[in-house]
Coordinates of C-alpha atoms in Angstrom, one line a residue:
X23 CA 6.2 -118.3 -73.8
X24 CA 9.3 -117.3 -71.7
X25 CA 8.1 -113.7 -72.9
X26 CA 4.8 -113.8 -71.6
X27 CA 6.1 -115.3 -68.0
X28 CA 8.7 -112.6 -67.4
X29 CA 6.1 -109.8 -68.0
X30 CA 4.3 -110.8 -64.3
X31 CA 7.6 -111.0 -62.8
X32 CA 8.5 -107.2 -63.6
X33 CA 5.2 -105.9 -63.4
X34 CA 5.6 -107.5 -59.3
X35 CA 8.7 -105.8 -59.3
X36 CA 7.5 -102.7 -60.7
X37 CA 5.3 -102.5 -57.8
X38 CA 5.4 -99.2 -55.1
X39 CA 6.6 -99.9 -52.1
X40 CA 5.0 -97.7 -48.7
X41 CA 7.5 -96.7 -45.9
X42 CA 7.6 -97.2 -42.0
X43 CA 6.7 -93.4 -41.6
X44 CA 3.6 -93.4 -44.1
X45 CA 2.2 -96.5 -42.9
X46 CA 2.2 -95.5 -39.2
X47 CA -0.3 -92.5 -40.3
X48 CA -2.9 -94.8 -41.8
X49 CA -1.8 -94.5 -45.0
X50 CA -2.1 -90.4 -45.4
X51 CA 0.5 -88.3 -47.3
X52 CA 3.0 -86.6 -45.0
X53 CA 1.8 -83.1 -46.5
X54 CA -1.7 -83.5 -44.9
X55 CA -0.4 -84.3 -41.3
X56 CA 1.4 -81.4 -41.1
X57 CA -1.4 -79.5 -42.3
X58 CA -3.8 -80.1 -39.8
X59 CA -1.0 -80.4 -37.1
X60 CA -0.4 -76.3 -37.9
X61 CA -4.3 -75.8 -37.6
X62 CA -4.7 -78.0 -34.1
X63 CA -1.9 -75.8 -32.9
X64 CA -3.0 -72.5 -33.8
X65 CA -6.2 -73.0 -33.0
X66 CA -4.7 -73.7 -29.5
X67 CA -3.1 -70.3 -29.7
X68 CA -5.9 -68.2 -30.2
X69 CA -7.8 -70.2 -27.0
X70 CA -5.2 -69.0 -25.1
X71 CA -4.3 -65.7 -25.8
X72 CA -8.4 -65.5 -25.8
X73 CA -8.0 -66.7 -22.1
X74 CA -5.4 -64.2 -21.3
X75 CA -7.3 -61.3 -22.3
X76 CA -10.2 -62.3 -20.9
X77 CA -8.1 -62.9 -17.4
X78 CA -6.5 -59.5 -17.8
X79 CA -9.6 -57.5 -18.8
X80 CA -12.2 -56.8 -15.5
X81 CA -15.6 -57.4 -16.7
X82 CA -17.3 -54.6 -15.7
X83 CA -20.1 -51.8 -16.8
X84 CA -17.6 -49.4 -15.4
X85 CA -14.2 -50.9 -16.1
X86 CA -12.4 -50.6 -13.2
X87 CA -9.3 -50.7 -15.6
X88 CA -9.6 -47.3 -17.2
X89 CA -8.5 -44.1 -16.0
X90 CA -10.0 -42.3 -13.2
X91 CA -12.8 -39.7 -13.8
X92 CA -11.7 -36.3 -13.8
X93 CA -14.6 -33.5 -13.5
X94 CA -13.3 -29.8 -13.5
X95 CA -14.3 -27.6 -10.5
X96 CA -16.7 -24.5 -10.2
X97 CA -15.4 -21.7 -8.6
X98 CA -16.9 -18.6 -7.6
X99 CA -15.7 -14.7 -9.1
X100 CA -13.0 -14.8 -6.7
X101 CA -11.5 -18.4 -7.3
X102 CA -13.1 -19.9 -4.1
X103 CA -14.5 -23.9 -4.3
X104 CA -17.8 -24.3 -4.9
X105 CA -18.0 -27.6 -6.3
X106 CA -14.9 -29.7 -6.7
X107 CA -13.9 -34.0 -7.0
X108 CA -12.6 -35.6 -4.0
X109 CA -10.1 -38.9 -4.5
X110 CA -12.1 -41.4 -2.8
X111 CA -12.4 -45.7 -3.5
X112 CA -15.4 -47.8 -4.4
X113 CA -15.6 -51.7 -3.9
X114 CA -16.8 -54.4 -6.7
X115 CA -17.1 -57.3 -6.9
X116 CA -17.2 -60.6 -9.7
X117 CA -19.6 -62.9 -8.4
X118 CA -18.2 -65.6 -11.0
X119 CA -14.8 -65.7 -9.2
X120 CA -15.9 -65.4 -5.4
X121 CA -15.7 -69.1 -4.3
X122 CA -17.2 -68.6 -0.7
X123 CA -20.3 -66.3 -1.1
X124 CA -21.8 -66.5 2.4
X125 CA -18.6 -66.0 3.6
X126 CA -18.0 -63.0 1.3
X127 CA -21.0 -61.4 2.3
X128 CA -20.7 -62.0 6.6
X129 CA -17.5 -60.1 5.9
X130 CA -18.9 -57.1 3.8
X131 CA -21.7 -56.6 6.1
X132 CA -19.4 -56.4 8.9
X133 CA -17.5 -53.6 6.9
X134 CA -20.5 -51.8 5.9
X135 CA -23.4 -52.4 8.1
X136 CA -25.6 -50.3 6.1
X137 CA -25.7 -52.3 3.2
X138 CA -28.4 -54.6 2.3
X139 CA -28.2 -57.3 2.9
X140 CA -31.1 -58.7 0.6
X141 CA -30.0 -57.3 -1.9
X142 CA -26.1 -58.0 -1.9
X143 CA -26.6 -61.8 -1.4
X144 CA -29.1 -61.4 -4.7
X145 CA -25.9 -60.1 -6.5
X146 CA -23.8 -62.0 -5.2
X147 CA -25.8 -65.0 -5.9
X148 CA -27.0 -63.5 -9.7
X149 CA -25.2 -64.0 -13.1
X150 CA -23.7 -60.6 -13.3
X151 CA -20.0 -60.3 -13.7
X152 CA -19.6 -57.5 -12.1
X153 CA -21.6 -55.5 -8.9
X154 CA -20.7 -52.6 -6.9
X155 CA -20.5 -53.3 -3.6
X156 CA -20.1 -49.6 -2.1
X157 CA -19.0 -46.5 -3.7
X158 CA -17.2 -43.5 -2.4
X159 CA -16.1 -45.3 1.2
X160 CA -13.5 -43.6 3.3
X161 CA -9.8 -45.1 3.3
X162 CA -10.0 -47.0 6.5
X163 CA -12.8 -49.2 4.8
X164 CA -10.9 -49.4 1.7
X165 CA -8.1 -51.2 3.8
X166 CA -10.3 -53.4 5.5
X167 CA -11.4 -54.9 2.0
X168 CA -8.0 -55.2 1.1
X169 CA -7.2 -56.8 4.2
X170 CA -9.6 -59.5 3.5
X171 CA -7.7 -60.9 0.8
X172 CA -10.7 -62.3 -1.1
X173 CA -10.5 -63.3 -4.7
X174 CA -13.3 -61.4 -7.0
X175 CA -13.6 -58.6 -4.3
X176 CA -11.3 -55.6 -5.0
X177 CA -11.0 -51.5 -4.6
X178 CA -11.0 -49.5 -7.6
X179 CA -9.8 -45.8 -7.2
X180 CA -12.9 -43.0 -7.7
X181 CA -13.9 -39.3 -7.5
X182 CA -16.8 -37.9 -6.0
X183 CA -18.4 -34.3 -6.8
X184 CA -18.3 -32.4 -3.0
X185 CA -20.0 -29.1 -2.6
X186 CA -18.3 -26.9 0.3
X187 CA -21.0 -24.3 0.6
X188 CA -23.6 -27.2 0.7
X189 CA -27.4 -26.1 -0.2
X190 CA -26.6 -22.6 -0.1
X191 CA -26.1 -22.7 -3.8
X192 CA -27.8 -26.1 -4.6
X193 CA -30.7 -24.5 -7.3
X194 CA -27.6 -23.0 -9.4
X195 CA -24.8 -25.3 -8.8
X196 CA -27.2 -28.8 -9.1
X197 CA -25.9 -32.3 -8.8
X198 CA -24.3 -35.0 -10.4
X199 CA -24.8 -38.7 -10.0
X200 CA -22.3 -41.2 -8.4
X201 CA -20.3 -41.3 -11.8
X202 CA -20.0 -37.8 -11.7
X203 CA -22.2 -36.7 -15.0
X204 CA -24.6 -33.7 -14.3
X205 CA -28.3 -34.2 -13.5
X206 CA -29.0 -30.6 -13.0
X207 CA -27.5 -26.8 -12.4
X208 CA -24.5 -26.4 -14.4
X209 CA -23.1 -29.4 -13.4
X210 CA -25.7 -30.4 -16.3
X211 CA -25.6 -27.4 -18.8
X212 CA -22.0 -27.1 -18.6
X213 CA -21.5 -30.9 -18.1
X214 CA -18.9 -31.6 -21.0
X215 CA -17.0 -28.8 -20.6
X216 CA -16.3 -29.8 -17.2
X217 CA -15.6 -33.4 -18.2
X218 CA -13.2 -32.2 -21.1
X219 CA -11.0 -30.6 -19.1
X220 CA -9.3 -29.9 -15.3
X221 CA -9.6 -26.5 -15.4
X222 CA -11.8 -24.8 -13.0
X223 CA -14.5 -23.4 -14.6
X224 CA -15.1 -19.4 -13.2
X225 CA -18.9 -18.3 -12.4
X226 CA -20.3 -15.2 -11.6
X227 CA -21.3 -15.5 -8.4
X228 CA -19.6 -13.9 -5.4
X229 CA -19.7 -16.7 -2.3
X230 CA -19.5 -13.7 0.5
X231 CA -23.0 -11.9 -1.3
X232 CA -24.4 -15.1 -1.7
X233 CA -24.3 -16.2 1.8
X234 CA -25.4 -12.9 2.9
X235 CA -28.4 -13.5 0.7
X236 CA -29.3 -16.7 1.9
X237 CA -29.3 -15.5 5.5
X238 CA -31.2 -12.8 5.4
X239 CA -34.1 -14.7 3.2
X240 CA -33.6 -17.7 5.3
X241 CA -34.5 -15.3 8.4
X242 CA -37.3 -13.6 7.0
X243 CA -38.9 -16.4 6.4
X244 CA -38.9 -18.2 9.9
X245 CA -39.6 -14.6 11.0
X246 CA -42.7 -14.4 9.5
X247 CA -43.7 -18.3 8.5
X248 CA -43.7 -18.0 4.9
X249 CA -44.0 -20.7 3.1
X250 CA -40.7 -19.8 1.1
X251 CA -39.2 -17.1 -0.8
X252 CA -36.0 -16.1 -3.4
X253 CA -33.5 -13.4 -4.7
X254 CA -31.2 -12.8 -6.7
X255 CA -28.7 -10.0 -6.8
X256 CA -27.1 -8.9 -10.2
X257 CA -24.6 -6.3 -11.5
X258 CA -25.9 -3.9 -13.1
X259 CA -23.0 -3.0 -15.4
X260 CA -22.1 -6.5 -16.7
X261 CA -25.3 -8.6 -16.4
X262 CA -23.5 -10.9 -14.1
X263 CA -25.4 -12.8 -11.3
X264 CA -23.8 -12.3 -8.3
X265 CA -26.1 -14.3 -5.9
X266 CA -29.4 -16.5 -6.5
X267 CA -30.9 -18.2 -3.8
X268 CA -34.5 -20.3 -3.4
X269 CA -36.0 -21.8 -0.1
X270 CA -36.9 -24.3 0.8
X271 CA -33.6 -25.9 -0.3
X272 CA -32.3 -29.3 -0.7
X273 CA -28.8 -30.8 0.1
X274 CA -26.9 -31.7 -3.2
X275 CA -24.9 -34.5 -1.9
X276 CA -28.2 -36.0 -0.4
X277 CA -30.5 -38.1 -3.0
X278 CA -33.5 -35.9 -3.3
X279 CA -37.0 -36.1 -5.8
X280 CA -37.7 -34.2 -8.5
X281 CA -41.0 -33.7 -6.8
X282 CA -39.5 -32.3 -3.6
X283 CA -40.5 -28.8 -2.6
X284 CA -36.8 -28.2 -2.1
X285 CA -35.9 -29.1 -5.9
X286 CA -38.3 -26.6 -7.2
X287 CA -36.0 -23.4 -8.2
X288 CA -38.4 -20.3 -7.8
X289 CA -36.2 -18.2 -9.2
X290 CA -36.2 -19.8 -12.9
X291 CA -38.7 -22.1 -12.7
X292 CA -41.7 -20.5 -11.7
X293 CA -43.7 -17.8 -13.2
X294 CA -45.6 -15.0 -11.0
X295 CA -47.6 -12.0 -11.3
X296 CA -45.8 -9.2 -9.7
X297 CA -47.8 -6.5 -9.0
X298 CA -47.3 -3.1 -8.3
X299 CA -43.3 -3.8 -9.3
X300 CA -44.1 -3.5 -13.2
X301 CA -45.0 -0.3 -12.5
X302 CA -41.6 0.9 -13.0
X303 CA -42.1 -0.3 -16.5
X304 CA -45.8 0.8 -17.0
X305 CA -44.3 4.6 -16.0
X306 CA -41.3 3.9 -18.1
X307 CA -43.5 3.4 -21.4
X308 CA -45.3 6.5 -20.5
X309 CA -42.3 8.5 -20.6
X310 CA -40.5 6.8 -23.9
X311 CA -43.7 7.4 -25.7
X312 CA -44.3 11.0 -24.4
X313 CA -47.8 10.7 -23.7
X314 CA -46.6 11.8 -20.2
X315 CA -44.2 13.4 -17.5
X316 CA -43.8 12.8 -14.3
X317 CA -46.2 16.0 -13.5
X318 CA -49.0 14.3 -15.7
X319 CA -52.1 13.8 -13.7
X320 CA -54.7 10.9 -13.5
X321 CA -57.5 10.9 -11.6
X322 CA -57.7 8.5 -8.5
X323 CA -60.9 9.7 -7.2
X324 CA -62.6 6.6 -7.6
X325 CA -62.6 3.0 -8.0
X326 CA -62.2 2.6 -12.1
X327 CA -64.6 0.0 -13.2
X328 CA -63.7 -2.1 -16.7
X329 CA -67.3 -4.1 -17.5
X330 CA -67.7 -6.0 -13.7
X331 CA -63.6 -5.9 -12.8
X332 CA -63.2 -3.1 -10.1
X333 CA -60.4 -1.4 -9.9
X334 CA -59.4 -0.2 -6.7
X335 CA -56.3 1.2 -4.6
X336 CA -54.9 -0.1 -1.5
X337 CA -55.6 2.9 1.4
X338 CA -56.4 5.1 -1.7
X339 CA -55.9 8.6 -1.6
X340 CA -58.3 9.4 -3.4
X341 CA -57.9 12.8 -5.5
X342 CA -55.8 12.7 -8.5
X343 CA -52.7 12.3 -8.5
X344 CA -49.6 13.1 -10.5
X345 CA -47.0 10.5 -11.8
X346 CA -44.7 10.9 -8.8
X347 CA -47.3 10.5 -6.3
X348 CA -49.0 7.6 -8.2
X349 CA -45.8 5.9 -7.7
X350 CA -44.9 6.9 -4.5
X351 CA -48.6 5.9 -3.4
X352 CA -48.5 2.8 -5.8
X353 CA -52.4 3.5 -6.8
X354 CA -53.2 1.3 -9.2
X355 CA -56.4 3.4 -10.6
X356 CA -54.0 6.1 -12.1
X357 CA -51.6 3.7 -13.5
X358 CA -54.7 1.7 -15.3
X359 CA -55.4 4.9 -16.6
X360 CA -51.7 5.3 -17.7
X361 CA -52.4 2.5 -19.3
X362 CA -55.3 3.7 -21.2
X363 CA -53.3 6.4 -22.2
X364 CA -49.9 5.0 -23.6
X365 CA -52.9 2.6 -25.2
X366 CA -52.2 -1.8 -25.4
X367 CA -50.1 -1.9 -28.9
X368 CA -47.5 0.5 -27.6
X369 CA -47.7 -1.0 -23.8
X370 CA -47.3 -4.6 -24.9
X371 CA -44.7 -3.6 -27.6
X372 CA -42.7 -2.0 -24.5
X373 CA -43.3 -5.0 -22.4
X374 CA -41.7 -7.5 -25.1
X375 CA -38.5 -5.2 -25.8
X376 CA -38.3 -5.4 -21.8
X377 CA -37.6 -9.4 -22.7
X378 CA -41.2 -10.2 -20.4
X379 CA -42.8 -12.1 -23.2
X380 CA -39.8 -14.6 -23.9
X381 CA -38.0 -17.3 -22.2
X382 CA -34.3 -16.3 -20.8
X383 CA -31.3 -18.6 -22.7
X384 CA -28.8 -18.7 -19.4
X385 CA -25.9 -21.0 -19.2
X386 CA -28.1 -22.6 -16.7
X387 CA -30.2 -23.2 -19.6
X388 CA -33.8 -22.1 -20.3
X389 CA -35.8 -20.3 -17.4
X390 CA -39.8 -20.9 -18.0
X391 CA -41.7 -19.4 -20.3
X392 CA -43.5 -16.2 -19.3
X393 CA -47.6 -16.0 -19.6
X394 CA -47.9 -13.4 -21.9
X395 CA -51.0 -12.8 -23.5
X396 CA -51.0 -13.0 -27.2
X397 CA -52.5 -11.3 -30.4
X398 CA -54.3 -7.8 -29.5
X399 CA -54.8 -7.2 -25.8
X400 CA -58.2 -6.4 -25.1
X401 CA -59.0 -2.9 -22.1
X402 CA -59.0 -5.4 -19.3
X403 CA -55.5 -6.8 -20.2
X404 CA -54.2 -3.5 -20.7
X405 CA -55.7 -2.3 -17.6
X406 CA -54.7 -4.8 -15.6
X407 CA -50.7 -5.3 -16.8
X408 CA -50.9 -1.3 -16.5
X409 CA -50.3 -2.2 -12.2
X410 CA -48.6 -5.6 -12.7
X411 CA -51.3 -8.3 -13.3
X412 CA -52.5 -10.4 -15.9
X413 CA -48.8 -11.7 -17.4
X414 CA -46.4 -13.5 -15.3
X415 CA -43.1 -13.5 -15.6
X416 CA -40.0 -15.5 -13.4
X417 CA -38.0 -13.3 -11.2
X418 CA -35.1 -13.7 -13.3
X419 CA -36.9 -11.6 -16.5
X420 CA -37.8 -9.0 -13.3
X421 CA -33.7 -8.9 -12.4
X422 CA -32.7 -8.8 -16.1
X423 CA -35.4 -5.9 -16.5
X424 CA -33.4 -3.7 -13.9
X425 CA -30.5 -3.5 -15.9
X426 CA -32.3 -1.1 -19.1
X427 CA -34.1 -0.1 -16.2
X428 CA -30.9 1.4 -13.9
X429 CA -28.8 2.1 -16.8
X430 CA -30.6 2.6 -20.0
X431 CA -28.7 -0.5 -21.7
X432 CA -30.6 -3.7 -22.2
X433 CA -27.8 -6.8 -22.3
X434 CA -28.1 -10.5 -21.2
X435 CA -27.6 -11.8 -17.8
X436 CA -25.0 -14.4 -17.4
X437 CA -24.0 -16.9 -14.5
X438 CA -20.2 -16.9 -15.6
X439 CA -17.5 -14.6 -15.2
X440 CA -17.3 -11.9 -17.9
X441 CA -16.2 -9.0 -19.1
X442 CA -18.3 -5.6 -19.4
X443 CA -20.6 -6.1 -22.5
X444 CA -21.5 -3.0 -24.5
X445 CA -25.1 -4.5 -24.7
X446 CA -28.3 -2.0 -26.4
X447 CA -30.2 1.1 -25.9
X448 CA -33.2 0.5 -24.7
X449 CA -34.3 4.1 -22.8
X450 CA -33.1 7.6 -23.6
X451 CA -31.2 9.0 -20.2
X452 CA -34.2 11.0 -19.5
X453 CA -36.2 8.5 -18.9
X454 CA -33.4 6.6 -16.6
X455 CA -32.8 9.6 -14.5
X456 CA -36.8 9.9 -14.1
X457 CA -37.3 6.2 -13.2
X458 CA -34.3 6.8 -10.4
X459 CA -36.3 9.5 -9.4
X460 CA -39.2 7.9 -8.7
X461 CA -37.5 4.8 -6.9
X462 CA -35.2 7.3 -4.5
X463 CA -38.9 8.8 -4.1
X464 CA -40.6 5.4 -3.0
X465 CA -37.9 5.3 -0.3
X466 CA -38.2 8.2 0.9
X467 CA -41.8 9.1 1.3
X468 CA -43.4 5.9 0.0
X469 CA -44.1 2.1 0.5
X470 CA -41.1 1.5 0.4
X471 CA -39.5 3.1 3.6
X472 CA -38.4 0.2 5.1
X473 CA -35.7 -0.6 2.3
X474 CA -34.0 2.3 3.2
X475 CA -30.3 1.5 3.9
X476 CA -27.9 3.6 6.8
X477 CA -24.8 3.5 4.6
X478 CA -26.2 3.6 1.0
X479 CA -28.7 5.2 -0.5
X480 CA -31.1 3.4 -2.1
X481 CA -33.8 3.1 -4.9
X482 CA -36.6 0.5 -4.3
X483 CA -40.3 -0.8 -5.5
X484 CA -42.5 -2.7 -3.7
X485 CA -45.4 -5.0 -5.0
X486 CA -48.1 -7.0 -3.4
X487 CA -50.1 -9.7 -5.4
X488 CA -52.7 -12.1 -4.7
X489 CA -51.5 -15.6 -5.1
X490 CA -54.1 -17.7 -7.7
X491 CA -55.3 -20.9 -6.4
X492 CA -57.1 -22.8 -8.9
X493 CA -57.5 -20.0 -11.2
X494 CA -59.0 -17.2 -8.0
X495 CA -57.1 -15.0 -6.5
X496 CA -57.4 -15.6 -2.6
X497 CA -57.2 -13.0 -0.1
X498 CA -55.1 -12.5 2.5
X499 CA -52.7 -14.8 0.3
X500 CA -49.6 -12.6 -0.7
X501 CA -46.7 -13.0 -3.0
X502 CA -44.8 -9.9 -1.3
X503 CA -42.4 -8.7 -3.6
X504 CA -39.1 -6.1 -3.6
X505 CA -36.7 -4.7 -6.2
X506 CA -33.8 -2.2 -5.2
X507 CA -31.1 -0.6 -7.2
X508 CA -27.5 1.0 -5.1
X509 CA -26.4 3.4 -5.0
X510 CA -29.2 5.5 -6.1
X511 CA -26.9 8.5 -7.8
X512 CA -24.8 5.8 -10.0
X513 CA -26.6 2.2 -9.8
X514 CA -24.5 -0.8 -10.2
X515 CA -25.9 -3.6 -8.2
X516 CA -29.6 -5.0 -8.6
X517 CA -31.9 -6.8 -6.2
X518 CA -34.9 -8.9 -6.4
X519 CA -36.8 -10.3 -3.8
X520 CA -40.0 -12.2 -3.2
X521 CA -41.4 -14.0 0.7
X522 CA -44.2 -16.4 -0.1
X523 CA -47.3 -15.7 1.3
X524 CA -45.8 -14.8 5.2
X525 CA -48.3 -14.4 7.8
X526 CA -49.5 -10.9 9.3
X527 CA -48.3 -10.5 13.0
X528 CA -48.3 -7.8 15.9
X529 CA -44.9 -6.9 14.8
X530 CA -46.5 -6.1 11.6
X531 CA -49.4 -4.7 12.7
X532 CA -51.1 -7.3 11.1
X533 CA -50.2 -6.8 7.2
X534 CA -48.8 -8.7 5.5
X535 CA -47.9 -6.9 2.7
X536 CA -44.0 -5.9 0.8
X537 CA -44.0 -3.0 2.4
X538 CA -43.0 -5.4 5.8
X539 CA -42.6 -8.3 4.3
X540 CA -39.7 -7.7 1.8
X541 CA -38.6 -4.3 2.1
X542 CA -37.1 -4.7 5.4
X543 CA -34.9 -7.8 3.6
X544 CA -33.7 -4.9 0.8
X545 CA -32.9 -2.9 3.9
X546 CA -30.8 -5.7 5.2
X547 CA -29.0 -6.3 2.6
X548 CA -27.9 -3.3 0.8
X549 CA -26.5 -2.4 4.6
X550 CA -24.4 -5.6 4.8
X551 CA -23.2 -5.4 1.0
X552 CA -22.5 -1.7 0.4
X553 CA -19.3 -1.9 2.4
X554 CA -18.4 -5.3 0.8
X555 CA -18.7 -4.2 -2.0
X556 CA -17.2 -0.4 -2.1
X557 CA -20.3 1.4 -2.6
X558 CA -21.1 3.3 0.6
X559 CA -22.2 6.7 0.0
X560 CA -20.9 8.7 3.2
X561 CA -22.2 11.5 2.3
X562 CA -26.0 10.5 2.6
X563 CA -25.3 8.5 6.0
X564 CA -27.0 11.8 7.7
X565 CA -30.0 11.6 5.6
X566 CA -30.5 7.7 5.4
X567 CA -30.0 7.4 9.1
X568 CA -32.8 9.6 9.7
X569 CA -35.0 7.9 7.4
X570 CA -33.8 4.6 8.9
X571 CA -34.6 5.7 12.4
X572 CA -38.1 6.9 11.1
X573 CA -39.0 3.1 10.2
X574 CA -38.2 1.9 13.4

């Protein structure tokens, strides 16, 4: 019995007994507390370097944090500017931290008056984080922001893409948007190299030949109310393009369409039938394929008739006529019958090996693709690409064609700098010195007197072709066309010119034709460029001055 009672008495004293600390915790082990204390806390942690980073980081498509943009320049042959970035500031805003919006907005409108207002209270009022609120502004309104001393509103330090020479080289040069990556020109072919690196990137074009090309285009034009017009000047020994210019023109650092008559680049982007110009080639094939020399004669009697097509001569002379005076005469009977003669496989070949049936890779990128009649050309084709109709070609292919042309060598053009490439045969030296020939002949006795040039003596072509409208040729309606190689006795710079459709006048005795149309702008030219250039021929000043006066 006193057994059994004791047993209670231990087993009560036995018992566990709980401490102050444990019992103030509701009972849990110490091991748990400090558990979840360690998660409460760095979960805290993480909220606030969250909150930090999210302080510290602007909140912005463009983040005004990185580092500034940095576009390399173009430069013309001789170093000089032609599109470079100017350090300039742009305003943004975060709607989320501006407290006083109408306020903000009265303040920026006083700053920049030409903002909308519309539409800057619906960003400021929106959900966006971030909003430009004007981009490339001068320093003095840079300052008056940061005088305002508003929180969310601040001045982030830009670039902007400037163009010295303005529209003057706008087709080749193109634009770039506000963030500076190219929309068009080589500020879009050549877009990443110029965002890789500072360096100025060197092109082939001269500034001093290119302005002299604009002007005098620009004034033939208004001269004769065309309704626009192109060139392009090119060196003959390099391919290198010295000068391309297309009116009408737009401003690059003006917002313009797409659709704008002014964004259209004639000289790449537009295909034409040239007329009597291809008749340099036409006589070239003859000679290559020796089914003629330039004392070959062709009947141009008569009108030649293929089915119901006429084929007639403008102010005909009616008798044959030998190579040289076909040329000289430009009658386009005797060179369809050239064509008959050299016969369409051997003509079309030529024409393809001239590059006229393919598009033109330039680091400009692609020029448009020529309409070149496939498969076997039937008489009328052949008859009619014999004087320059019936395949159309940009005037880019009809500069790059004066290189094998002028030289013998077919080789690429380019619009950068570059050294002398060796490029390919394309005509024996007989056949060079003939075409020169012919061209010094056109000058002198032909319809191409007005090219002739004081200081320089020169080799030209003229062609006249009816412009189609809706698939018809209309009268009266004249692409008037010019292409010129200087100095005649050792060629080394090209020229291609075109005036849209100008309108006949008394001055011009009421044609309006290339021989007073664009010849006169060759003329020009080669007089201002020769002594730029270092190509005067002094000894021919007698001789070009009377042929000079004789146009006159």
């Amino acid at each position: 019995m006193m057994h059994s009672g004791l047993r209670p008495q231990q087993e009560q004293g036995d018992a566990p007994h709980h401490t102050d600390f444990e019992h103030d915790f509701g009972g849990l082990p110490k091991s748990r507390v400090l558990i979840v204390g360690a998660f409460f806390f760095f979960l805290l942690f993480l909220i606030m370097v969250r909150l930090c980073i999210v302080c510290l980081t602007p909140m912005s498509p463009i983040d005004p944090g990185v580092k500034r943009i940095v576009r390399g320049a173009l430069v013309d042959r001789n170093g000089y500017f032609l599109a470079s970035s100017l350090d300039t500031f742009s305003i943004y805003a975060h709607p989320n931290k501006v407290v006083d919006k109408e306020e903000v907005i009265s303040a920026l409108m006083d700053i920049f008056p030409s903002i909308d207002r519309a539409r800057l209270r619906r960003d400021m009022y929106s959900k966006k984080s971030f909003i430009w609120i004007a981009r490339h502004v001068a320093p003095h309104k840079k300052m008056a922001v940061k005088a305002l001393g508003i929180d969310g509103l601040d001045v982030l330090s830009d670039s902007k893409r400037i163009y010295p020479m303005d529209r003057i080289f706008c087709h080749v040069l193109g634009t770039t948007d506000l963030d500076q990556q190219g929309l068009s020109g080589l500020e879009k072919s050549l877009n990443q190299r110029l965002m890789q690196s500072n360096e100025p990137v060197r092109t082939s074009f001269d500034l001093r030949v290119q302005n002299i090309l604009y002007d005098a285009l620009s004034y033939q034009i208004a001269e004769h109310s065309a309704v626009g017009g192109n060139g392009i000047i090119v060196d003959l020994r390099t391919g290198e393009i010295l000068a391309m210019v297309s009116l009408p023109d737009f401003s690059p650092s003006q917002p313009i369409c797409p659709t704008d008559p002014g964004y259209f680049n004639r000289n790449m982007t537009g295909v034409y039938e040239f007329g009597s110009i291809m008749k340099i080639a036409n006589t070239a094939v003859l000679l290559e394929t020796k089914k003629g020399t330039l004392r070959s004669v062709f009947d141009a009697s008569r009108p030649l008739r293929i089915g119901r097509h006429p084929v007639k001569d403008f102010r005909g002379q009616n008798r044959p006529l030998n190579v040289e005076e076909a040329f000289v005469y430009s009658s386009n009977i005797a060179y369809a019958k050239m064509a008959l003669t050299v016969g369409g496989p051997a003509q079309k070949q030529f024409l393809e090996k001239m590059g006229f049936s393919r598009r033109i890779k330039t680091e400009l990128g692609l020029c448009a693709r020529p309409l070149f009649p496939k498969g076997n050309w039937p008489m009328i084709t052949v008859v009619t690409a014999g004087y320059g109709y019936g395949f159309a070609v940009t005037p880019l292919h009809v500069a790059a064609s004066l290189i094998p042309l002028a030289t013998g060598i077919l080789k690429p053009v380019t619009f950068l700098a570059s050294p002398k490439s060796p490029g390919v045969r394309l005509l024996k030296p007989s056949t060079v010195k003939d075409i020169l020939y012919l061209m010094g002949q056109a000058v002198a006795n032909g319809q191409a007197k007005k090219a002739a040039a004081i200081n320089c003596v020169v080799g030209a072509k003229t062609g006249t072709a009816n412009v189609r409208v809706r698939g018809r040729y209309v009268e009266k309606q004249n692409l008037t066309s010019a292409v010129a190689v200087f100095p005649l006795d050792c060629p080394r710079y090209g020229i291609v010119v075109s005036i849209d459709r100008a309108k006949a006048s008394a001055k011009t005795h009421n044609y309006a034709t290339a021989g007073w149309m664009a010849a006169p702008v060759i003329s020009r030219l080669v007089q201002e460029l020769a002594p730029l250039l270092g190509v005067m021929t002094p000894e021919t000043q007698e001789n070009q001055g009377c042929l000079k006066k004789a146009n006159r």
